[in-house]
Short mmCIF file of C-alpha atoms and ligand atoms in Angstrom, two decimals:
data_model
loop_
_atom_site.label_atom_id
_atom_site.label_comp_id
_atom_site.label_asym_id
_atom_site.label_seq_id
_atom_site.Cartn_x
_atom_site.Cartn_y
_atom_site.Cartn_z
CA MET U 300 169.32 167.29 50.66
CA SER U 301 165.65 166.98 49.81
CA ASP U 302 166.43 164.50 47.24
CA GLN U 303 168.55 162.54 49.15
CA ASN U 304 165.43 162.33 51.67
CA ALA U 305 163.12 161.55 49.39
CA PRO U 306 162.36 157.75 49.13
CA SER U 307 163.50 156.06 46.64
CA ALA U 308 161.45 154.14 43.97
CA GLU U 309 163.16 150.96 45.73
CA ASP U 310 162.04 152.03 48.99
CA LEU U 311 158.55 152.36 48.11
CA GLN U 312 158.32 149.29 46.62
CA ARG U 313 159.41 147.75 49.67
CA LEU U 314 157.04 149.21 51.98
CA ILE U 315 154.31 148.34 49.66
CA GLU U 316 155.41 145.28 49.84
CA ALA U 317 155.81 145.07 53.58
CA GLU U 318 152.16 146.50 53.83
CA ARG U 319 150.74 143.81 51.70
CA ILE U 320 152.52 141.27 54.00
CA ALA U 321 151.30 142.32 56.96
CA ARG U 322 147.82 143.17 55.30
CA ALA U 323 147.92 139.26 53.85
CA GLU U 324 149.37 138.26 57.50
CA ALA U 325 146.36 139.85 58.97
CA GLU U 326 143.61 138.47 56.93
CA ALA U 327 145.06 135.32 57.57
CA LYS U 328 144.71 135.95 61.17
CA THR U 329 141.18 137.16 61.08
CA ARG U 330 140.19 134.11 58.80
CA GLU U 331 142.09 131.64 61.42
CA LEU U 332 140.12 133.89 64.14
CA TYR U 333 137.10 133.50 62.32
CA GLU U 334 137.22 129.73 62.04
CA ALA U 335 138.28 129.01 65.65
CA ASN U 336 135.31 131.15 66.30
CA LEU U 337 133.22 128.65 64.32
CA SER U 338 134.27 125.64 65.99
CA LEU U 339 133.61 126.96 68.96
CA GLN U 340 130.02 127.78 67.77
CA MET U 341 129.70 124.41 66.67
CA MET U 342 130.84 122.78 69.96
CA SER U 343 128.91 125.38 72.10
CA ASP U 344 125.83 123.96 69.88
CA THR U 345 126.68 120.52 70.56
CA LEU U 346 127.05 120.85 74.15
CA ALA U 347 123.84 122.92 74.34
CA ALA U 348 121.84 119.95 72.40
CA ARG U 349 123.93 117.28 74.57
CA VAL U 350 122.34 119.28 77.40
CA ASP U 351 118.72 119.18 76.45
CA GLU U 352 119.34 115.73 75.54
CA LEU U 353 120.37 115.08 79.37
CA GLU U 354 117.80 117.34 80.45
CA GLY U 355 114.86 115.37 78.75
CA GLU U 356 116.56 112.04 79.81
CA ARG U 357 116.47 113.40 83.60
CA ALA U 358 112.85 114.60 82.90
CA ARG U 359 111.84 111.14 81.70
CA VAL U 360 113.54 109.25 84.58
CA MET U 361 111.90 111.47 87.12
CA HIS U 362 108.65 110.69 85.54
CA VAL U 363 108.98 107.31 85.48
CA GLY U 364 110.14 107.41 89.09
CA ARG U 365 107.02 109.12 90.16
CA THR U 366 104.74 107.23 88.23
CA ASP U 367 102.87 104.06 87.97
CA ALA U 368 103.92 102.04 84.58
CA LEU U 369 100.18 100.31 84.06
CA THR U 370 97.68 103.50 85.13
CA GLY U 371 100.09 106.55 84.36
CA LEU U 372 98.88 107.83 87.80
CA LEU U 373 101.29 108.78 91.01
CA ASN U 374 102.75 105.80 91.90
CA ARG U 375 103.16 104.76 95.71
CA GLY U 376 106.27 107.13 96.68
CA ALA U 377 104.86 110.00 94.94
CA PHE U 378 101.87 109.77 96.79
CA HIS U 379 103.99 110.03 99.85
CA SER U 380 105.75 113.24 98.79
CA GLY U 381 102.97 114.48 97.27
CA LEU U 382 100.59 113.95 100.26
CA THR U 383 103.19 115.92 102.57
CA GLU U 384 103.20 118.56 100.09
CA LYS U 385 99.75 119.30 100.31
CA LEU U 386 99.69 118.91 104.06
CA SER U 387 102.15 121.98 104.20
CA ALA U 388 100.20 123.65 101.73
CA SER U 389 96.92 123.30 103.81
CA HIS U 390 98.73 124.27 107.11
CA ARG U 391 100.27 127.48 105.00
CA PHE U 392 97.28 128.48 103.30
CA GLY U 393 94.25 127.39 106.32
CA THR U 394 92.73 124.72 103.88
CA ALA U 395 91.67 121.33 104.17
CA VAL U 396 93.41 117.78 102.58
CA GLY U 397 90.82 115.19 102.32
CA LEU U 398 92.51 111.86 101.66
CA TYR U 399 90.61 109.28 99.69
CA LEU U 400 91.45 105.72 99.90
CA ILE U 401 90.06 103.11 97.02
CA ASP U 402 89.54 99.74 96.85
CA LEU U 403 88.17 98.00 93.83
CA ASP U 404 85.69 95.32 95.37
CA GLY U 405 85.91 91.73 94.22
CA PHE U 406 88.60 92.71 92.00
CA LYS U 407 90.54 89.28 93.39
CA GLU U 408 87.90 87.33 91.65
CA VAL U 409 87.76 89.07 88.41
CA ASN U 410 91.57 88.65 88.27
CA ASP U 411 91.24 85.00 89.05
CA THR U 412 88.61 83.94 86.94
CA LEU U 413 89.59 86.50 83.48
CA GLY U 414 93.02 86.58 84.20
CA HIS U 415 95.80 89.27 84.73
CA GLU U 416 95.13 90.83 81.31
CA ALA U 417 91.43 91.66 82.01
CA GLY U 418 92.36 92.64 85.58
CA ASP U 419 95.12 95.48 84.28
CA LEU U 420 92.67 96.71 81.85
CA ILE U 421 90.34 97.23 84.72
CA LEU U 422 92.81 99.12 86.65
CA GLN U 423 93.44 101.23 83.48
CA GLU U 424 89.72 102.09 82.99
CA VAL U 425 89.67 103.23 86.66
CA GLY U 426 92.90 105.27 86.36
CA VAL U 427 91.16 107.23 83.20
CA ARG U 428 87.88 107.54 85.30
CA LEU U 429 89.57 108.69 88.67
CA LEU U 430 91.21 111.59 86.60
CA GLU U 431 88.14 112.44 85.11
CA SER U 432 86.41 112.79 88.33
CA ALA U 433 88.96 114.08 90.34
CA ARG U 434 89.30 117.99 89.82
CA GLY U 435 92.35 120.20 88.84
CA GLY U 436 94.80 120.03 91.62
CA ASP U 437 93.97 116.61 93.09
CA LEU U 438 96.70 114.17 92.95
CA VAL U 439 95.53 110.86 91.76
CA ALA U 440 97.62 107.52 92.59
CA ARG U 441 97.60 103.82 92.42
CA LEU U 442 99.16 102.52 95.62
CA GLY U 443 99.70 98.92 94.29
CA GLY U 444 97.21 95.97 93.44
CA ASP U 445 93.57 97.60 93.34
CA GLU U 446 94.21 100.24 95.96
CA PHE U 447 93.77 103.94 94.61
CA ALA U 448 93.93 107.08 96.33
CA VAL U 449 92.81 110.79 95.87
CA ILE U 450 94.67 113.66 97.57
CA ALA U 451 91.84 116.59 97.44
CA GLU U 452 92.64 120.11 98.76
CA MET U 453 89.38 122.08 99.92
CA ALA U 454 87.84 124.67 102.08
CA ALA U 455 88.77 124.31 105.76
CA ASP U 456 85.62 122.88 106.56
CA GLY U 457 85.61 120.22 104.58
CA SER U 458 82.31 121.10 102.96
CA GLU U 459 83.08 119.28 99.61
CA LYS U 460 84.19 115.89 100.96
CA THR U 461 81.07 114.14 100.44
CA GLN U 462 80.21 115.34 97.28
CA LEU U 463 83.88 114.35 95.88
CA ALA U 464 83.17 111.13 97.50
CA ASP U 465 79.89 110.46 95.74
CA ARG U 466 81.47 111.51 92.54
CA LEU U 467 84.39 109.46 92.87
CA LEU U 468 82.10 106.27 93.81
CA ALA U 469 79.67 106.91 91.20
CA THR U 470 82.00 106.93 88.48
CA LEU U 471 83.60 103.28 89.69
CA MET U 472 80.12 101.86 89.95
CA LYS U 473 79.61 102.19 86.24
CA PRO U 474 80.14 98.94 84.16
CA MET U 475 83.00 98.58 81.93
CA ARG U 476 83.69 96.87 79.05
CA VAL U 477 86.88 94.54 79.09
CA MET U 478 87.32 92.15 76.80
CA GLY U 479 84.04 92.00 75.41
CA ARG U 480 82.26 91.86 78.59
CA ALA U 481 80.54 94.24 80.98
CA LEU U 482 81.92 93.91 84.26
CA SER U 483 81.12 96.15 87.07
CA PRO U 484 83.56 95.49 89.72
CA GLY U 485 82.57 98.76 92.23
CA ALA U 486 84.58 100.12 94.92
CA SER U 487 84.59 100.87 98.40
CA ILE U 488 86.14 104.41 99.70
CA GLY U 489 87.48 105.50 103.23
CA VAL U 490 88.13 109.29 103.68
CA ALA U 491 89.69 111.32 106.50
CA LEU U 492 90.36 114.93 106.61
CA TYR U 493 93.64 116.87 107.40
CA PRO U 494 93.98 118.70 110.08
CA ASN U 495 89.97 118.12 110.96
CA HIS U 496 90.88 114.35 111.79
CA ALA U 497 94.10 113.64 111.95
CA ALA U 498 97.11 115.58 113.03
CA ASP U 499 99.96 114.30 110.50
CA ALA U 500 100.31 111.83 107.13
CA GLY U 501 100.63 108.64 109.15
CA GLU U 502 97.67 109.84 111.21
CA LEU U 503 95.85 110.49 107.92
CA GLN U 504 96.56 107.46 106.54
CA ARG U 505 95.37 104.89 109.46
CA PHE U 506 92.01 107.10 109.90
CA ALA U 507 91.36 106.82 106.05
CA ASP U 508 92.40 103.23 106.28
CA MET U 509 89.78 102.75 109.26
CA ALA U 510 87.07 104.31 107.37
CA LEU U 511 87.66 102.19 103.92
CA TYR U 512 87.64 98.90 106.32
CA ARG U 513 84.08 99.65 107.69
CA ALA U 514 83.06 100.74 104.09
CA LYS U 515 83.79 97.47 102.87
CA ASN U 516 82.25 95.65 105.95
CA ALA U 517 79.18 97.64 105.65
CA GLY U 518 78.89 95.86 102.40
CA ARG U 519 80.78 97.12 99.68
CA GLY U 520 79.79 100.04 97.14
CA GLN U 521 80.05 102.49 99.65
CA HIS U 522 82.23 105.20 100.67
CA SER U 523 82.69 105.99 104.71
CA MET U 524 83.84 108.77 106.46
CA PHE U 525 85.85 108.98 109.48
CA ASP U 526 84.41 109.94 112.56
CA GLU U 527 84.06 109.91 116.20
CA ALA U 528 83.06 106.25 116.62
CA LEU U 529 86.17 105.33 114.42
CA ARG U 530 88.01 107.43 116.54
CA LEU U 531 87.26 105.68 119.86
CA GLU U 532 87.39 101.91 118.00
CA GLY U 533 91.17 103.14 117.10
CA GLU U 534 92.13 104.36 121.04
CA HIS U 535 90.79 101.29 122.01
CA ARG U 536 92.39 99.08 119.79
CA ARG U 537 95.94 101.08 120.55
CA ARG U 538 95.13 100.30 124.34
CA LEU U 539 94.42 96.83 123.62
CA GLU U 540 97.98 96.61 121.36
CA ALA U 541 99.45 97.92 124.43
CA ASP U 542 98.29 95.69 126.94
CA LEU U 543 98.69 92.56 124.40
CA ARG U 544 102.42 93.25 124.39
CA LEU U 545 102.26 92.73 128.41
CA ALA U 546 99.91 90.10 128.28
CA ALA U 547 101.61 86.92 128.03
CA GLY U 548 104.24 87.82 130.56
CA ARG U 549 101.52 88.63 132.84
CA GLY U 550 100.28 85.23 132.36
CA GLU U 551 96.86 86.95 131.46
CA ILE U 552 96.57 84.52 128.49
CA VAL U 553 96.03 81.41 129.62
CA PRO U 554 94.74 77.75 128.01
CA TRP U 555 91.24 76.60 128.37
CA PHE U 556 90.01 73.07 127.06
CA GLN U 557 87.12 71.33 124.86
CA PRO U 558 86.87 68.04 124.58
CA VAL U 559 86.34 65.73 121.75
CA VAL U 560 84.35 62.77 122.11
CA ASP U 561 83.97 59.46 120.63
CA ALA U 562 80.41 59.41 119.90
CA ASN U 563 80.52 55.42 119.55
CA SER U 564 81.39 54.76 122.70
CA GLY U 565 80.59 58.24 124.43
CA ARG U 566 84.51 58.37 125.87
CA VAL U 567 86.40 61.57 125.87
CA VAL U 568 89.21 60.64 123.61
CA GLY U 569 91.42 64.08 123.56
CA VAL U 570 90.81 67.71 124.27
CA GLU U 571 91.92 70.79 122.40
CA SER U 572 93.59 73.82 123.75
CA LEU U 573 92.09 77.08 123.11
CA ALA U 574 93.98 80.48 124.01
CA ARG U 575 91.84 83.16 125.99
CA TRP U 576 92.47 86.22 127.28
CA ASN U 577 91.69 87.15 130.85
CA HIS U 578 91.92 90.99 130.49
CA PRO U 579 92.15 92.83 133.80
CA ARG U 580 89.36 95.54 132.79
CA GLU U 581 87.53 93.96 130.01
CA GLY U 582 87.01 90.48 130.73
CA LEU U 583 87.71 87.19 128.66
CA ILE U 584 88.83 88.03 125.39
CA PHE U 585 88.28 85.21 122.36
CA PRO U 586 91.52 84.17 120.01
CA ASP U 587 89.46 85.86 117.20
CA LYS U 588 89.75 89.32 119.06
CA PHE U 589 93.69 89.11 119.93
CA ILE U 590 95.25 86.50 117.57
CA PRO U 591 95.21 88.79 114.32
CA VAL U 592 96.22 91.55 116.72
CA ALA U 593 98.93 89.38 117.94
CA GLU U 594 99.89 88.47 114.55
CA GLU U 595 100.29 92.11 113.62
CA LEU U 596 102.29 93.00 116.08
CA ASP U 597 104.55 89.95 115.76
CA ILE U 598 104.06 88.87 119.14
CA ILE U 599 102.24 85.81 118.11
CA GLY U 600 104.76 83.16 118.99
CA GLU U 601 105.81 84.77 122.35
CA ILE U 602 101.92 84.22 122.96
CA ASP U 603 101.70 80.98 121.32
CA ALA U 604 104.23 79.61 123.56
CA SER U 605 103.34 80.80 127.11
CA VAL U 606 99.75 79.11 125.92
CA PHE U 607 101.38 75.71 124.85
CA GLU U 608 103.55 75.44 127.97
CA GLN U 609 100.66 76.08 130.43
CA ALA U 610 98.45 73.62 128.19
CA CYS U 611 101.15 70.85 128.35
CA ALA U 612 101.82 71.25 132.02
CA ILE U 613 98.11 70.80 132.53
CA ALA U 614 96.95 68.37 130.09
CA GLY U 615 100.50 66.24 130.63
CA LYS U 616 98.61 65.14 134.15
CA TRP U 617 95.17 63.95 132.23
CA VAL U 618 97.83 62.12 129.90
CA GLU U 619 99.56 60.31 132.74
CA GLU U 620 96.15 59.52 134.49
CA GLY U 621 94.63 57.74 131.18
CA LEU U 622 92.37 60.56 131.13
CA ILE U 623 92.71 61.62 127.91
CA ALA U 624 94.96 59.86 124.96
CA SER U 625 95.79 63.27 123.25
CA MET U 626 95.90 66.95 123.54
CA ALA U 627 95.43 69.23 120.43
CA CYS U 628 97.00 72.95 119.99
CA ASN U 629 96.64 75.13 117.48
CA VAL U 630 99.91 77.10 115.73
CA SER U 631 99.82 80.55 113.51
CA PRO U 632 100.67 79.86 109.92
CA ARG U 633 103.23 82.83 110.99
CA GLU U 634 105.29 80.47 112.90
CA LEU U 635 105.05 77.49 110.61
CA VAL U 636 106.69 79.66 107.91
CA ASP U 637 109.82 80.03 110.30
CA VAL U 638 111.88 76.99 108.86
CA ASN U 639 112.55 75.94 112.25
CA PHE U 640 109.32 75.64 113.54
CA ALA U 641 109.18 71.87 114.33
CA ASP U 642 112.84 71.97 115.83
CA ASN U 643 111.47 74.68 118.15
CA LEU U 644 108.32 73.21 119.05
CA ILE U 645 109.89 69.79 119.77
CA GLN U 646 112.39 71.57 122.10
CA ARG U 647 109.58 73.33 124.07
CA ILE U 648 107.82 69.58 124.13
CA ASP U 649 110.92 68.65 126.01
CA LYS U 650 111.32 71.25 128.03
CA THR U 651 107.68 70.79 129.45
CA GLY U 652 107.89 66.95 129.73
CA PHE U 653 104.80 66.60 127.41
CA PRO U 654 104.39 62.93 125.84
CA PRO U 655 105.00 63.51 122.10
CA LYS U 656 102.96 61.03 121.40
CA ALA U 657 99.90 62.47 122.91
CA LEU U 658 100.38 66.26 121.00
CA VAL U 659 98.48 67.06 117.85
CA VAL U 660 99.44 69.94 115.90
CA GLU U 661 96.52 71.73 114.41
CA ILE U 662 97.41 73.31 110.98
CA THR U 663 95.05 74.98 108.89
CA GLU U 664 94.96 74.25 105.22
CA THR U 665 95.44 77.70 104.09
CA PHE U 666 99.16 77.39 105.33
CA LEU U 667 99.56 73.59 104.02
CA LEU U 668 99.10 74.67 100.43
CA GLN U 669 100.93 77.73 100.56
CA ASP U 670 104.09 76.02 100.78
CA MET U 671 103.85 72.27 100.59
CA ASP U 672 107.87 71.57 100.61
CA LEU U 673 107.82 73.34 104.26
CA ALA U 674 104.66 71.86 105.39
CA ARG U 675 105.99 68.29 104.65
CA SER U 676 109.38 68.99 106.13
CA HIS U 677 107.41 70.01 109.61
CA ILE U 678 105.35 67.24 109.40
CA GLU U 679 107.89 64.61 108.86
CA ARG U 680 110.06 66.01 111.68
CA LEU U 681 107.54 66.14 114.32
CA ALA U 682 106.73 62.83 113.32
CA THR U 683 110.19 61.53 114.24
CA ARG U 684 109.22 62.14 117.87
CA GLY U 685 105.49 60.99 117.12
CA VAL U 686 104.04 64.38 117.03
CA ARG U 687 101.13 64.35 114.76
CA VAL U 688 99.48 66.96 112.76
CA ALA U 689 95.85 67.56 111.85
CA LEU U 690 94.43 69.47 109.09
CA ASP U 691 92.37 72.10 111.05
CA ASP U 692 89.14 74.19 109.76
CA PHE U 693 88.60 71.54 106.91
CA GLY U 694 86.30 72.97 104.04
CA ILE U 695 86.32 76.75 104.62
CA GLY U 696 89.48 77.34 102.12
CA TYR U 697 89.76 76.35 98.66
CA SER U 698 90.41 72.90 99.65
CA ASN U 699 92.58 71.14 97.55
CA LEU U 700 92.16 67.24 98.24
CA ARG U 701 94.76 66.12 95.79
CA ALA U 702 97.63 68.11 97.79
CA LEU U 703 96.49 67.83 100.75
CA MET U 704 96.19 64.04 100.79
CA GLN U 705 99.73 63.76 99.74
CA LEU U 706 100.76 65.06 103.23
CA PRO U 707 101.39 62.89 106.10
CA ILE U 708 98.78 64.46 108.33
CA SER U 709 96.79 62.13 110.50
CA THR U 710 93.33 63.78 111.19
CA VAL U 711 90.99 65.81 109.29
CA LYS U 712 88.88 68.56 111.06
CA ILE U 713 85.75 69.42 109.20
CA ASP U 714 84.65 72.68 109.71
CA ARG U 715 81.46 73.56 111.32
CA SER U 716 80.42 75.19 108.13
CA LEU U 717 80.34 71.74 106.57
CA THR U 718 78.77 69.82 109.53
CA GLN U 719 76.22 72.35 110.23
CA ASP U 720 74.03 71.44 107.96
CA ILE U 721 73.82 67.63 108.26
CA GLY U 722 70.87 66.15 108.04
CA VAL U 723 68.69 69.60 106.99
CA ASP U 724 70.77 69.94 103.50
CA GLU U 725 71.16 66.51 101.68
CA ARG U 726 73.78 67.65 99.32
CA MET U 727 76.30 69.08 102.15
CA THR U 728 75.28 65.42 103.98
CA ALA U 729 76.49 63.46 100.97
CA LEU U 730 79.73 65.60 100.86
CA VAL U 731 80.56 64.81 104.59
CA ARG U 732 79.37 61.08 104.21
CA LEU U 733 81.94 61.26 101.02
CA LEU U 734 84.64 62.75 103.09
CA ALA U 735 83.99 60.21 106.24
CA GLN U 736 84.61 57.55 103.80
CA THR U 737 87.64 58.77 102.24
CA THR U 738 89.82 59.69 105.34
CA ARG U 739 88.66 56.29 106.64
CA ALA U 740 90.12 54.76 103.35
CA LEU U 741 92.82 56.79 103.65
CA GLY U 742 93.68 55.51 107.34
CA LEU U 743 92.84 59.20 108.84
CA SER U 744 90.61 59.89 111.51
CA MET U 745 88.09 62.67 110.75
CA ILE U 746 86.54 65.07 113.64
CA ALA U 747 83.69 66.97 113.15
CA GLU U 748 83.21 70.52 114.81
CA GLY U 749 80.55 72.57 115.86
CA VAL U 750 78.29 69.58 117.03
CA GLU U 751 75.58 71.53 118.53
CA ASP U 752 72.35 69.16 119.40
CA GLU U 753 71.80 65.77 119.48
CA ALA U 754 70.16 65.58 116.13
CA HIS U 755 73.11 66.91 114.85
CA ALA U 756 75.60 64.26 117.01
CA ILE U 757 73.03 61.10 115.37
CA GLN U 758 73.11 62.40 112.07
CA LEU U 759 77.06 62.61 111.72
CA ARG U 760 77.26 59.13 113.66
CA ALA U 761 74.90 57.72 110.81
CA ILE U 762 76.90 58.80 107.76
CA GLY U 763 80.00 57.47 109.45
CA CYS U 764 81.67 60.29 111.67
CA HIS U 765 82.19 59.37 115.19
CA ARG U 766 84.45 61.90 116.72
CA MET U 767 83.16 65.25 117.56
CA GLN U 768 83.58 68.45 119.20
CA GLY U 769 81.05 70.87 119.89
CA TYR U 770 78.70 72.58 122.18
CA TRP U 771 76.20 69.47 122.47
CA PHE U 772 79.36 67.47 124.29
CA ALA U 773 81.02 70.66 126.08
CA ARG U 774 81.90 74.49 125.72
CA PRO U 775 85.66 75.09 125.74
CA MET U 776 86.34 75.82 129.71
CA PRO U 777 89.30 76.80 131.90
CA GLY U 778 91.66 73.96 133.17
CA GLU U 779 90.33 73.14 136.52
CA GLN U 780 86.65 72.90 135.19
CA MET U 781 88.30 70.75 132.15
CA ASP U 782 89.86 68.57 135.03
CA ALA U 783 86.62 67.76 136.79
CA TYR U 784 84.88 67.37 133.40
CA LEU U 785 87.35 64.67 132.68
CA ARG U 786 86.74 63.08 135.89
CA LYS U 787 83.53 62.77 136.00
CA ALA U 788 83.47 61.51 132.20
CA SER U 789 85.69 59.00 133.00
CA ASP U 790 83.88 57.94 136.27
CA ALA U 791 80.60 57.77 134.59
CA PHE U 792 82.01 55.89 131.73
CA GLN U 793 83.45 53.08 134.13
CA SER U 794 80.48 52.35 135.93
CA ARG U 795 78.73 51.78 132.65
CA PRO U 796 77.92 48.20 132.01
CA GLU U 797 78.09 48.10 128.04
CA PRO U 798 79.40 50.60 125.53
CA ARG U 799 76.99 53.17 124.84
CA ARG U 800 74.78 53.03 121.98
CA ASN U 801 73.28 56.72 122.30
CA VAL U 802 75.15 59.61 121.33
CA ALA U 803 73.97 61.43 124.15
MG1 MG M 1191 91.66 74.40 116.10
#
């Protein structure tokens, strides 16, 4: 029995063979698994590398998105988010945040004379110096152009504020070598503190900006700290803005008139209409105080239109009665950039019934040179209705005679800055004489502005300038007064047997 149960040699052979096969199969599986593992490992390595690569890319993009390409400082966007973060940190920790707005003095001039390359080198150097002077944790940004900012966290009483301003200013006032030249552009700095001065980020920036403006006006190379006086000024300005928005609608902005006199005949030939604001609390406000504000608030169009229509209604009668030949009105450059300016003005003239041929539109050379094609199209469109254009304030900008003379203007008004030294400064006298000859040769008329005394008027007449405007003849005055003035001047002129020889 036992013999029968014992495995035969053949059986053993089969078993061994089966086991060998099983083992081989297992080995094969193991190998397969190992290889699968290996390739999985490789895939995972590749993926990890790719993830690293993408992370790097993301950081680079984030950095570029937050960095000013020229200086490597924070850009405007990063400045805003940085400021928000600093303010909320200051809120949590009970610290203060100083905002230092920095503007280079005379940078534009350097850029214009030495070129953009030199300008860029200066901006880079300024970036380096600001980073060196700032403390760890301060944020340094370039906001654009030659404007920089430093955001500095400090003790709640802000006691370090002046020290840092001194240091920033000192580093920027040091001369720098740019393209082999020693330059000292210098800078002005305005500072405001949160929460000591301002309640939020917007206010902080506005206040620092007001302080910067004061530093610039105080003669540059200075820093200025926001204070109570600036706060009052800011509040006053805000009230004025609110009032100005309603002023035209309330009829508070009215035209005044100043005569233009022909010094040869003594006759009043025309008037210039000038806007005045009769403020209910503050009294008379001059245009240099409210026109720039109106331009900023973008309500200048509405104001100009209202003053223009009133002026047309008043002066239209004087033209009709032959008291004057023309009325000049000033137009804001803000309106001139509108392609429809000429059409709108013509519509307005038609609405008032003022004779277009008696209207002179005064435009400053700054606008004329800014967009010659648009200026030309406005002037030509106005000319189709007989409206003339005068070049105002001639001589205070970068007068480009060649360009200006190509435009179909009718009159050139020489600014007071050129005429005030007539007869005193020989070179200025020669220049105005030349201008008088040139404009006459071109068939243009010339008006001298700012004629303040008789000697002045006689000198101007002697060099060939006959039309004048200025305090010597009359100051600007309200409509009723101008009406009386014109009637008196006309009576005096008509009762005179001969044309006047003297200017007075
Ligand atoms: Mg004018």
